[in-house]
XYZ file of C-alpha atoms in Angstrom:
353
model
C 61.312 35.223 -39.339
C 62.062 31.858 -37.747
C 63.496 29.245 -40.040
C 60.948 26.440 -40.303
C 61.530 23.153 -42.109
C 59.033 20.375 -42.714
C 60.060 16.736 -43.025
C 57.790 14.044 -44.492
C 59.532 10.681 -44.082
C 57.951 7.541 -45.534
C 58.506 4.317 -43.595
C 57.969 0.802 -44.903
C 55.559 -0.242 -42.170
C 51.835 0.408 -42.083
C 50.481 -2.543 -40.123
C 52.404 -2.938 -36.860
C 51.202 -0.180 -34.525
C 54.004 -0.884 -32.043
C 56.664 -0.178 -34.664
C 54.838 2.914 -35.904
C 54.458 4.255 -32.347
C 58.150 3.770 -31.584
C 59.189 5.657 -34.711
C 56.756 8.434 -33.822
C 58.158 8.636 -30.278
C 61.682 8.986 -31.649
C 60.495 12.128 -33.437
C 58.507 13.482 -30.503
C 61.576 13.058 -28.292
C 63.333 15.962 -29.989
C 62.556 19.309 -28.345
C 60.777 21.972 -30.389
C 59.822 19.489 -33.113
C 56.088 19.112 -33.710
C 54.753 15.833 -35.087
C 51.805 17.037 -37.152
C 50.420 13.906 -38.808
C 50.737 10.125 -39.032
C 49.135 8.509 -42.073
C 49.354 4.700 -42.279
C 48.088 2.329 -44.966
C 47.682 -1.370 -44.210
C 47.711 -2.583 -47.812
C 50.454 -0.235 -48.950
C 52.237 -1.259 -45.710
C 53.604 2.252 -45.458
C 53.413 5.150 -43.029
C 53.919 8.806 -43.852
C 54.792 11.061 -40.928
C 54.877 14.850 -41.062
C 56.807 16.972 -38.599
C 58.186 20.509 -38.549
C 60.428 22.823 -36.588
C 63.716 24.648 -36.778
C 66.326 23.107 -39.109
C 68.772 21.595 -36.598
C 65.997 19.969 -34.558
C 64.182 18.645 -37.636
C 67.358 17.054 -38.984
C 67.995 15.436 -35.597
C 64.439 14.072 -35.487
C 64.826 12.742 -39.024
C 68.042 10.946 -38.074
C 66.484 9.383 -34.978
C 63.468 8.181 -36.941
C 65.683 6.627 -39.631
C 67.731 4.886 -36.930
C 64.615 3.551 -35.216
C 63.119 2.325 -38.492
C 66.351 0.538 -39.413
C 66.313 -1.265 -36.060
C 62.659 -2.327 -36.194
C 61.945 -3.027 -39.884
C 63.477 -5.929 -41.807
C 63.048 -5.357 -45.533
C 63.547 -9.038 -46.332
C 60.016 -9.644 -45.071
C 58.302 -6.471 -46.256
C 55.393 -6.703 -48.689
C 53.199 -3.824 -49.802
C 51.569 -2.133 -52.762
C 53.672 1.030 -52.645
C 57.101 1.168 -54.345
C 59.930 1.144 -51.774
C 63.649 0.508 -51.442
C 64.228 0.768 -47.711
C 62.869 0.772 -44.173
C 63.184 4.568 -43.982
C 62.361 4.815 -47.642
C 62.309 8.482 -48.611
C 63.084 11.456 -46.367
C 62.519 14.910 -47.904
C 63.258 18.225 -46.224
C 60.904 21.009 -47.312
C 61.344 24.761 -46.744
C 58.352 26.331 -44.972
C 59.551 29.795 -43.935
C 62.787 31.755 -43.537
C 64.878 29.144 -45.352
C 65.603 28.378 -48.985
C 65.421 25.128 -50.909
C 69.184 25.334 -51.423
C 69.761 25.532 -47.670
C 67.524 22.500 -47.182
C 69.586 20.655 -49.801
C 72.742 21.289 -47.765
C 70.998 19.973 -44.649
C 69.798 16.885 -46.545
C 73.299 16.043 -47.747
C 74.658 16.394 -44.212
C 71.888 14.124 -42.941
C 72.642 11.583 -45.672
C 76.326 11.532 -44.757
C 75.516 11.011 -41.078
C 73.028 8.215 -41.865
C 75.665 6.399 -43.896
C 78.576 6.983 -41.500
C 76.777 6.240 -38.231
C 74.177 3.686 -39.330
C 75.807 2.074 -42.371
C 72.666 2.596 -44.483
C 73.261 3.230 -48.210
C 71.832 6.584 -49.314
C 70.683 8.142 -52.570
C 70.418 11.952 -52.533
C 67.547 13.216 -54.675
C 65.773 16.328 -55.970
C 67.582 19.554 -54.937
C 70.164 17.541 -52.934
C 71.067 15.230 -55.841
C 74.762 14.795 -56.593
C 74.000 13.314 -60.014
C 71.358 14.306 -62.591
C 70.185 10.691 -62.811
C 69.382 10.723 -59.074
C 67.247 13.867 -59.150
C 64.054 11.897 -59.828
C 62.794 9.811 -56.897
C 61.499 7.054 -59.186
C 64.951 6.630 -60.729
C 66.542 6.230 -57.296
C 63.924 3.647 -56.295
C 63.851 1.798 -59.632
C 63.288 -1.917 -59.109
C 62.634 -1.455 -55.406
C 64.373 -3.235 -52.551
C 64.577 -6.413 -54.617
C 66.890 -4.727 -57.152
C 69.220 -3.183 -54.560
C 71.516 -6.227 -54.383
C 72.500 -5.702 -58.030
C 72.298 -1.919 -58.183
C 74.550 -1.393 -55.179
C 77.528 -2.896 -57.034
C 76.751 -1.305 -60.411
C 78.832 1.883 -60.903
C 76.032 3.406 -62.982
C 73.276 2.722 -60.428
C 74.882 2.516 -56.996
C 73.883 4.857 -54.166
C 75.735 8.112 -53.570
C 76.934 6.727 -50.249
C 77.431 3.079 -49.394
C 77.809 1.669 -52.887
C 79.994 -1.285 -53.783
C 78.907 -3.893 -51.239
C 75.560 -5.359 -50.220
C 76.309 -5.320 -46.499
C 74.291 -7.015 -43.766
C 72.914 -3.590 -42.824
C 71.778 -2.980 -46.411
C 70.217 -6.453 -46.545
C 68.084 -5.649 -43.499
C 67.297 -1.946 -43.892
C 67.635 -1.480 -47.639
C 68.604 2.026 -48.781
C 67.277 5.452 -47.872
C 66.559 8.284 -50.303
C 67.229 11.662 -48.691
C 66.727 15.020 -50.345
C 65.166 18.470 -50.419
C 62.139 19.534 -52.413
C 59.335 22.024 -52.473
C 55.825 21.100 -51.356
C 54.074 18.392 -53.306
C 50.548 17.127 -52.924
C 50.220 13.389 -52.311
C 46.703 12.347 -53.245
C 44.757 9.189 -54.062
C 41.679 9.292 -56.275
C 39.115 6.598 -55.425
C 37.450 4.678 -58.260
C 34.189 2.719 -58.226
C 35.941 -0.470 -59.326
C 38.079 -3.132 -57.708
C 40.074 -3.758 -60.896
C 43.658 -2.566 -60.493
C 44.344 -2.652 -64.229
C 41.682 0.027 -64.741
C 43.402 2.271 -62.177
C 46.766 1.635 -63.855
C 45.330 2.617 -67.230
C 43.874 5.831 -65.844
C 47.185 6.653 -64.169
C 49.074 6.121 -67.428
C 46.713 8.460 -69.292
C 47.155 11.404 -66.918
C 50.716 11.238 -65.539
C 53.276 13.445 -67.245
C 55.426 10.475 -68.296
C 52.411 8.949 -70.032
C 52.108 5.424 -71.373
C 53.972 3.195 -73.809
C 52.921 3.641 -77.424
C 51.569 0.548 -79.137
C 50.491 -0.400 -82.630
C 46.728 -0.849 -83.108
C 45.301 -1.683 -79.686
C 46.593 1.059 -77.354
C 46.680 -1.325 -74.404
C 47.636 -4.682 -75.872
C 49.212 -3.923 -79.253
C 52.845 -4.356 -80.186
C 55.160 -1.964 -78.355
C 56.618 0.808 -80.524
C 60.360 1.248 -79.957
C 62.935 3.856 -80.959
C 66.186 3.226 -82.821
C 67.849 2.184 -79.555
C 65.166 -0.434 -78.899
C 63.614 1.455 -75.999
C 59.824 1.850 -75.723
C 58.389 5.140 -76.991
C 56.067 6.950 -74.580
C 52.967 8.963 -75.351
C 52.973 11.910 -72.893
C 50.159 12.154 -70.352
C 47.780 15.060 -69.893
C 48.944 16.455 -66.536
C 52.213 18.351 -66.183
C 54.211 17.934 -62.995
C 52.355 14.763 -61.975
C 53.449 11.209 -61.223
C 50.837 8.477 -60.855
C 50.357 4.754 -60.424
C 47.256 2.596 -60.039
C 46.500 -0.064 -57.436
C 43.746 -1.951 -55.613
C 43.351 -1.490 -51.842
C 41.583 -4.493 -50.250
C 41.172 -2.519 -47.007
C 38.887 -0.106 -48.872
C 37.443 -2.524 -51.421
C 38.220 -0.321 -54.421
C 41.041 0.744 -56.707
C 42.829 4.082 -56.589
C 44.943 6.298 -58.776
C 47.781 7.340 -56.484
C 49.367 10.638 -57.521
C 52.091 13.059 -56.535
C 51.463 16.574 -57.839
C 55.010 17.881 -57.840
C 54.221 21.282 -59.340
C 50.918 22.821 -58.209
C 51.604 25.844 -60.423
C 51.252 23.600 -63.476
C 48.500 21.327 -62.146
C 46.095 22.324 -59.392
C 44.389 19.700 -57.238
C 41.085 20.545 -58.921
C 42.611 20.134 -62.380
C 44.076 16.760 -61.389
C 40.708 15.628 -60.005
C 38.927 16.744 -63.173
C 41.389 15.070 -65.506
C 41.464 11.797 -63.561
C 37.642 11.876 -63.615
C 37.684 12.352 -67.406
C 40.188 9.539 -67.943
C 38.223 7.260 -65.588
C 35.035 7.780 -67.615
C 36.922 6.672 -70.732
C 37.482 3.373 -68.921
C 33.838 3.087 -67.854
C 34.352 4.027 -64.195
C 34.183 7.220 -62.165
C 36.014 8.978 -59.343
C 34.036 8.762 -56.103
C 36.325 10.646 -53.741
C 39.785 11.897 -52.899
C 42.235 10.943 -50.147
C 44.960 13.394 -49.104
C 48.106 11.696 -47.790
C 49.911 13.722 -45.159
C 49.212 17.445 -45.042
C 48.256 19.913 -47.755
C 49.234 23.608 -47.946
C 46.305 25.964 -47.453
C 46.966 27.735 -50.752
C 46.489 24.475 -52.672
C 43.055 23.816 -51.218
C 42.013 27.488 -51.459
C 43.044 27.629 -55.138
C 41.065 24.473 -55.910
C 38.023 25.627 -53.932
C 38.046 28.934 -55.808
C 38.201 27.113 -59.146
C 35.282 24.915 -58.117
C 33.108 27.860 -57.058
C 33.918 29.750 -60.235
C 33.000 26.766 -62.409
C 29.778 26.187 -60.501
C 28.435 29.733 -60.533
C 30.813 32.038 -62.270
C 31.805 33.730 -59.010
C 34.265 32.902 -56.283
C 33.986 33.777 -52.592
C 35.998 35.899 -50.188
C 35.074 33.641 -47.286
C 37.924 31.227 -46.601
C 35.733 28.672 -44.838
C 33.272 28.576 -47.754
C 36.080 28.070 -50.234
C 37.532 25.194 -48.201
C 34.049 23.671 -47.805
C 33.614 23.776 -51.589
C 36.864 21.905 -52.100
C 36.057 19.284 -49.449
C 32.594 18.606 -50.865
C 33.426 18.633 -54.577
C 36.597 16.552 -54.277
C 34.993 14.072 -51.866
C 37.678 14.489 -49.223
C 35.439 12.935 -46.561
C 34.767 9.659 -48.388
C 37.290 7.460 -46.568
C 37.594 9.379 -43.315
C 36.684 12.784 -41.928
C 38.839 15.536 -43.425
C 39.844 17.491 -40.337
C 41.019 20.816 -41.741
C 42.754 21.696 -38.463
C 44.894 18.569 -38.788
C 45.221 18.109 -42.559
C 45.891 21.696 -43.713
C 49.510 22.546 -42.943
C 49.105 26.116 -41.702
C 46.215 25.169 -39.401
C 48.110 22.146 -38.060
C 51.120 24.333 -37.217
C 48.841 26.683 -35.257
C 47.153 23.847 -33.333
C 50.390 22.086 -32.487
Protein backbone atom coordinates (compact mmCIF):
# COMPACT_ATOMS: atom_id res chain seq x y z
CA UNK A 1 0.00 0.00 0.00
CA UNK A 2 1.32 3.44 -0.91
CA UNK A 3 2.06 5.73 1.98
CA UNK A 4 -0.35 8.66 1.75
CA UNK A 5 -0.25 11.72 3.99
CA UNK A 6 -2.71 14.59 4.09
CA UNK A 7 -1.71 18.11 5.10
CA UNK A 8 -4.23 20.80 6.08
CA UNK A 9 -2.34 24.06 6.59
CA UNK A 10 -4.18 27.15 7.81
CA UNK A 11 -2.94 30.50 6.50
CA UNK A 12 -3.74 33.91 7.95
CA UNK A 13 -5.14 35.35 4.74
CA UNK A 14 -8.67 34.96 3.44
CA UNK A 15 -9.24 38.16 1.49
CA UNK A 16 -6.38 38.73 -0.96
CA UNK A 17 -6.89 36.28 -3.84
CA UNK A 18 -3.43 37.03 -5.24
CA UNK A 19 -1.75 35.91 -2.03
CA UNK A 20 -3.97 32.84 -1.75
CA UNK A 21 -3.27 31.86 -5.37
CA UNK A 22 0.49 32.17 -4.91
CA UNK A 23 0.44 29.94 -1.84
CA UNK A 24 -1.69 27.42 -3.72
CA UNK A 25 0.74 27.46 -6.67
CA UNK A 26 3.65 26.75 -4.32
CA UNK A 27 1.85 23.54 -3.34
CA UNK A 28 0.84 22.60 -6.87
CA UNK A 29 4.46 23.02 -7.97
CA UNK A 30 5.50 19.86 -6.14
CA UNK A 31 5.16 16.74 -8.29
CA UNK A 32 2.74 14.02 -7.20
CA UNK A 33 1.07 16.30 -4.65
CA UNK A 34 -2.65 16.87 -5.19
CA UNK A 35 -4.24 20.09 -3.94
CA UNK A 36 -7.72 18.90 -3.02
CA UNK A 37 -9.45 21.95 -1.55
CA UNK A 38 -9.09 25.66 -0.83
CA UNK A 39 -11.50 27.09 1.73
CA UNK A 40 -11.23 30.84 2.40
CA UNK A 41 -13.19 33.04 4.81
CA UNK A 42 -13.22 36.81 4.37
CA UNK A 43 -14.27 37.68 7.91
CA UNK A 44 -12.10 35.06 9.58
CA UNK A 45 -9.36 36.26 7.17
CA UNK A 46 -8.11 32.70 6.98
CA UNK A 47 -7.63 30.06 4.31
CA UNK A 48 -7.53 26.32 4.85
CA UNK A 49 -5.86 24.29 2.11
CA UNK A 50 -5.95 20.51 1.85
CA UNK A 51 -3.42 18.50 -0.11
CA UNK A 52 -2.22 14.90 -0.12
CA UNK A 53 0.44 12.63 -1.53
CA UNK A 54 3.44 10.58 -0.54
CA UNK A 55 5.24 11.73 2.63
CA UNK A 56 8.40 13.30 1.17
CA UNK A 57 6.46 15.29 -1.43
CA UNK A 58 3.82 16.44 1.06
CA UNK A 59 6.47 17.69 3.48
CA UNK A 60 8.19 19.56 0.65
CA UNK A 61 4.89 21.16 -0.40
CA UNK A 62 4.20 22.13 3.21
CA UNK A 63 7.61 23.79 3.49
CA UNK A 64 7.15 25.73 0.26
CA UNK A 65 3.72 26.95 1.31
CA UNK A 66 5.03 28.10 4.71
CA UNK A 67 7.88 29.94 2.97
CA UNK A 68 5.50 31.63 0.54
CA UNK A 69 3.10 32.64 3.31
CA UNK A 70 5.94 34.12 5.36
CA UNK A 71 7.01 36.23 2.38
CA UNK A 72 3.54 37.51 1.49
CA UNK A 73 1.73 37.91 4.84
CA UNK A 74 2.69 40.52 7.44
CA UNK A 75 1.09 39.63 10.77
CA UNK A 76 1.44 43.19 12.08
CA UNK A 77 -1.49 44.14 9.87
CA UNK A 78 -3.60 40.99 10.12
CA UNK A 79 -7.11 41.19 11.55
CA UNK A 80 -9.64 38.37 11.62
CA UNK A 81 -12.17 36.52 13.73
CA UNK A 82 -10.25 33.25 13.93
CA UNK A 83 -7.53 32.73 16.57
CA UNK A 84 -4.04 32.81 15.01
CA UNK A 85 -0.38 33.22 15.91
CA UNK A 86 1.33 33.27 12.53
CA UNK A 87 1.14 33.68 8.77
CA UNK A 88 1.37 29.91 8.27
CA UNK A 89 -0.56 29.38 11.46
CA UNK A 90 -1.04 25.65 11.96
CA UNK A 91 0.30 22.85 9.75
CA UNK A 92 -0.84 19.31 10.66
CA UNK A 93 0.28 16.13 8.94
CA UNK A 94 -2.39 13.42 8.95
CA UNK A 95 -1.93 9.71 8.14
CA UNK A 96 -4.27 8.51 5.38
CA UNK A 97 -2.92 5.09 4.39
CA UNK A 98 0.21 2.96 4.80
CA UNK A 99 1.71 5.25 7.44
CA UNK A 100 1.29 5.63 11.18
CA UNK A 101 0.63 8.69 13.29
CA UNK A 102 4.04 8.19 14.91
CA UNK A 103 5.75 8.30 11.52
CA UNK A 104 3.88 11.51 10.70
CA UNK A 105 5.08 12.97 14.01
CA UNK A 106 8.69 12.32 12.98
CA UNK A 107 8.06 14.02 9.64
CA UNK A 108 6.43 17.00 11.40
CA UNK A 109 9.41 17.49 13.70
CA UNK A 110 11.79 17.38 10.74
CA UNK A 111 9.63 19.93 8.93
CA UNK A 112 9.58 22.16 12.02
CA UNK A 113 13.37 22.05 12.29
CA UNK A 114 13.77 22.96 8.62
CA UNK A 115 11.25 25.83 8.90
CA UNK A 116 13.18 27.27 11.83
CA UNK A 117 16.68 26.72 10.39
CA UNK A 118 16.01 27.88 6.83
CA UNK A 119 13.29 30.49 7.35
CA UNK A 120 13.94 31.70 10.90
CA UNK A 121 10.28 31.20 11.87
CA UNK A 122 9.66 30.18 15.51
CA UNK A 123 7.85 26.84 15.75
CA UNK A 124 5.69 25.07 18.31
CA UNK A 125 5.32 21.31 17.78
CA UNK A 126 1.88 20.04 18.79
CA UNK A 127 -0.32 16.95 19.13
CA UNK A 128 1.61 13.72 18.37
CA UNK A 129 4.76 15.73 17.48
CA UNK A 130 4.79 17.70 20.76
CA UNK A 131 8.08 17.82 22.65
CA UNK A 132 6.33 19.03 25.81
CA UNK A 133 2.99 17.98 27.33
CA UNK A 134 1.93 21.63 27.57
CA UNK A 135 2.33 21.99 23.78
CA UNK A 136 0.17 19.00 22.86
CA UNK A 137 -3.00 21.11 22.73
CA UNK A 138 -3.21 23.53 19.80
CA UNK A 139 -5.06 26.15 21.86
CA UNK A 140 -2.25 26.20 24.43
CA UNK A 141 0.34 26.81 21.72
CA UNK A 142 -1.74 29.64 20.24
CA UNK A 143 -2.79 31.17 23.58
CA UNK A 144 -3.03 34.95 23.31
CA UNK A 145 -2.51 34.88 19.56
CA UNK A 146 0.09 36.79 17.58
CA UNK A 147 -0.25 39.75 19.94
CA UNK A 148 1.09 37.69 22.87
CA UNK A 149 4.06 36.24 20.97
CA UNK A 150 6.40 39.13 21.83
CA UNK A 151 6.18 38.20 25.53
CA UNK A 152 5.81 34.44 25.20
CA UNK A 153 8.87 34.05 23.00
CA UNK A 154 11.17 35.18 25.83
CA UNK A 155 9.32 33.34 28.61
CA UNK A 156 11.03 29.99 29.37
CA UNK A 157 7.67 28.47 30.31
CA UNK A 158 5.88 29.56 27.12
CA UNK A 159 8.48 29.98 24.39
CA UNK A 160 8.34 27.98 21.16
CA UNK A 161 10.17 24.68 20.81
CA UNK A 162 12.39 26.28 18.19
CA UNK A 163 13.26 29.95 17.93
CA UNK A 164 12.57 31.00 21.50
CA UNK A 165 14.47 33.71 23.34
CA UNK A 166 14.32 36.61 20.88
CA UNK A 167 11.51 38.38 19.05
CA UNK A 168 13.38 38.63 15.75
CA UNK A 169 12.38 40.70 12.73
CA UNK A 170 11.25 37.48 11.05
CA UNK A 171 9.03 36.62 14.03
CA UNK A 172 7.62 40.16 14.05
CA UNK A 173 6.52 39.78 10.43
CA UNK A 174 5.52 36.12 10.16
CA UNK A 175 4.66 35.29 13.75
CA UNK A 176 5.10 31.63 14.75
CA UNK A 177 4.01 28.40 13.12
CA UNK A 178 2.47 25.41 14.89
CA UNK A 179 3.50 22.16 13.20
CA UNK A 180 2.39 18.70 14.25
CA UNK A 181 0.77 15.37 13.47
CA UNK A 182 -2.76 14.33 14.31
CA UNK A 183 -5.53 12.03 13.24
CA UNK A 184 -8.48 13.29 11.20
CA UNK A 185 -10.66 15.91 12.80
CA UNK A 186 -13.85 17.44 11.49
CA UNK A 187 -13.84 21.23 11.22
CA UNK A 188 -17.43 22.41 11.13
CA UNK A 189 -19.43 25.60 11.65
CA UNK A 190 -23.05 25.50 12.78
CA UNK A 191 -25.12 28.42 11.48
CA UNK A 192 -27.52 30.18 13.86
CA UNK A 193 -30.54 32.34 13.04
CA UNK A 194 -29.11 35.30 14.96
CA UNK A 195 -26.49 37.95 14.37
CA UNK A 196 -25.57 38.15 18.07
CA UNK A 197 -22.08 36.76 18.66
CA UNK A 198 -22.59 36.46 22.41
CA UNK A 199 -25.37 33.92 21.79
CA UNK A 200 -23.01 31.82 19.65
CA UNK A 201 -20.32 32.07 22.34
CA UNK A 202 -22.77 30.88 24.98
CA UNK A 203 -23.83 27.91 22.88
CA UNK A 204 -20.19 27.03 22.22
CA UNK A 205 -19.40 27.14 25.94
CA UNK A 206 -22.30 24.80 26.73
CA UNK A 207 -21.24 22.06 24.30
CA UNK A 208 -17.43 22.12 24.11
CA UNK A 209 -15.60 19.60 26.27
CA UNK A 210 -13.79 22.31 28.24
CA UNK A 211 -17.14 23.87 29.12
CA UNK A 212 -17.73 27.27 30.68
CA UNK A 213 -16.64 29.13 33.79
CA UNK A 214 -18.79 28.43 36.84
CA UNK A 215 -20.50 31.43 38.38
CA UNK A 216 -22.58 32.12 41.45
CA UNK A 217 -26.29 32.77 40.80
CA UNK A 218 -26.54 34.01 37.21
CA UNK A 219 -24.68 31.41 35.11
CA UNK A 220 -23.60 34.05 32.61
CA UNK A 221 -23.04 37.19 34.65
CA UNK A 222 -22.62 36.02 38.25
CA UNK A 223 -19.45 36.12 40.29
CA UNK A 224 -16.76 33.76 39.02
CA UNK A 225 -16.15 30.71 41.21
CA UNK A 226 -12.43 30.08 41.78
CA UNK A 227 -10.39 27.23 43.24
CA UNK A 228 -7.86 27.47 46.06
CA UNK A 229 -5.23 28.69 43.60
CA UNK A 230 -7.48 31.53 42.44
CA UNK A 231 -8.11 30.02 39.02
CA UNK A 232 -11.64 29.91 37.55
CA UNK A 233 -13.51 26.62 37.95
CA UNK A 234 -15.02 25.19 34.76
CA UNK A 235 -18.28 23.33 34.32
CA UNK A 236 -17.60 20.62 31.68
CA UNK A 237 -19.49 20.80 28.39
CA UNK A 238 -21.70 18.11 26.91
CA UNK A 239 -19.60 16.96 23.94
CA UNK A 240 -16.45 14.89 24.41
CA UNK A 241 -13.54 15.47 22.05
CA UNK A 242 -14.88 18.83 20.86
CA UNK A 243 -13.48 22.36 20.87
CA UNK A 244 -15.75 25.28 20.01
CA UNK A 245 -15.95 29.05 19.86
CA UNK A 246 -18.70 31.44 18.78
CA UNK A 247 -18.51 34.37 16.37
CA UNK A 248 -20.49 36.59 14.00
CA UNK A 249 -19.71 36.51 10.27
CA UNK A 250 -20.79 39.76 8.54
CA UNK A 251 -20.23 38.12 5.14
CA UNK A 252 -23.06 35.70 5.94
CA UNK A 253 -25.15 37.96 8.17
CA UNK A 254 -25.42 35.45 11.00
CA UNK A 255 -23.50 33.99 13.92
CA UNK A 256 -21.87 30.57 13.99
CA UNK A 257 -20.63 28.03 16.47
CA UNK A 258 -17.25 27.02 15.06
CA UNK A 259 -16.18 23.54 16.18
CA UNK A 260 -13.37 21.05 15.82
CA UNK A 261 -14.49 17.48 16.48
CA UNK A 262 -11.17 15.94 17.43
CA UNK A 263 -12.50 12.48 18.24
CA UNK A 264 -15.34 11.27 15.99
CA UNK A 265 -15.48 8.02 17.96
CA UNK A 266 -16.69 9.99 20.99
CA UNK A 267 -18.81 12.55 19.13
CA UNK A 268 -20.27 11.97 15.68
CA UNK A 269 -21.13 14.89 13.40
CA UNK A 270 -24.82 14.11 13.89
CA UNK A 271 -24.44 14.10 17.67
CA UNK A 272 -22.62 17.45 17.55
CA UNK A 273 -25.35 18.92 15.33
CA UNK A 274 -28.07 17.64 17.65
CA UNK A 275 -26.40 18.93 20.80
CA UNK A 276 -25.61 22.35 19.33
CA UNK A 277 -29.26 22.52 18.20
CA UNK A 278 -30.42 21.70 21.75
CA UNK A 279 -28.11 24.28 23.33
CA UNK A 280 -29.17 26.89 20.74
CA UNK A 281 -32.84 26.39 21.63
CA UNK A 282 -31.99 27.09 25.27
CA UNK A 283 -30.78 30.49 24.09
CA UNK A 284 -33.89 31.11 21.99
CA UNK A 285 -32.30 30.48 18.59
CA UNK A 286 -31.93 27.51 16.27
CA UNK A 287 -29.37 25.90 13.98
CA UNK A 288 -30.23 26.55 10.33
CA UNK A 289 -27.38 24.74 8.59
CA UNK A 290 -23.88 23.35 8.73
CA UNK A 291 -20.66 24.39 6.98
CA UNK A 292 -17.83 21.87 6.57
CA UNK A 293 -14.38 23.47 6.47
CA UNK A 294 -11.91 21.58 4.32
CA UNK A 295 -12.66 17.94 3.59
CA UNK A 296 -14.50 15.30 5.60
CA UNK A 297 -13.76 11.54 5.68
CA UNK A 298 -16.47 9.44 4.06
CA UNK A 299 -16.93 7.33 7.19
CA UNK A 300 -17.87 10.43 9.21
CA UNK A 301 -20.65 11.44 6.85
CA UNK A 302 -21.84 7.84 6.37
CA UNK A 303 -22.02 7.29 10.15
CA UNK A 304 -24.03 10.49 10.61
CA UNK A 305 -26.34 9.73 7.68
CA UNK A 306 -27.02 6.27 9.10
CA UNK A 307 -27.85 7.76 12.50
CA UNK A 308 -30.23 10.23 10.87
CA UNK A 309 -32.06 7.54 8.88
CA UNK A 310 -32.35 5.32 11.93
CA UNK A 311 -33.80 8.14 14.03
CA UNK A 312 -36.24 9.11 11.30
CA UNK A 313 -37.64 5.67 10.53
CA UNK A 314 -36.01 3.06 12.66
CA UNK A 315 -34.11 1.62 9.70
CA UNK A 316 -30.89 2.53 7.96
CA UNK A 317 -30.03 2.02 4.29
CA UNK A 318 -27.44 0.00 2.41
CA UNK A 319 -27.34 2.57 -0.38
CA UNK A 320 -24.34 4.84 0.11
CA UNK A 321 -25.78 7.69 -1.95
CA UNK A 322 -29.02 7.68 0.06
CA UNK A 323 -27.11 7.77 3.32
CA UNK A 324 -25.00 10.72 2.16
CA UNK A 325 -28.13 12.49 0.88
CA UNK A 326 -29.73 12.07 4.31
CA UNK A 327 -26.74 13.67 5.99
CA UNK A 328 -26.59 16.57 3.52
CA UNK A 329 -30.30 17.34 3.87
CA UNK A 330 -30.67 16.92 7.63
CA UNK A 331 -27.49 18.80 8.55
CA UNK A 332 -28.18 21.60 6.04
CA UNK A 333 -24.82 21.25 4.32
CA UNK A 334 -26.06 23.18 1.29
CA UNK A 335 -27.16 26.32 3.16
CA UNK A 336 -24.12 28.50 2.45
CA UNK A 337 -22.88 26.87 -0.74
CA UNK A 338 -23.43 23.68 -2.69
CA UNK A 339 -21.94 20.67 -0.91
CA UNK A 340 -20.09 18.94 -3.74
CA UNK A 341 -19.53 15.43 -2.41
CA UNK A 342 -16.88 14.74 -5.07
CA UNK A 343 -14.85 17.68 -3.77
CA UNK A 344 -15.70 17.77 -0.05
CA UNK A 345 -15.55 14.05 0.86
CA UNK A 346 -11.90 13.04 1.15
CA UNK A 347 -12.02 9.63 -0.53
CA UNK A 348 -14.01 10.98 -3.49
CA UNK A 349 -11.69 13.98 -3.85
CA UNK A 350 -8.64 11.69 -3.96
CA UNK A 351 -10.27 9.68 -6.77
CA UNK A 352 -11.18 12.79 -8.80
CA UNK A 353 -7.78 14.40 -8.42
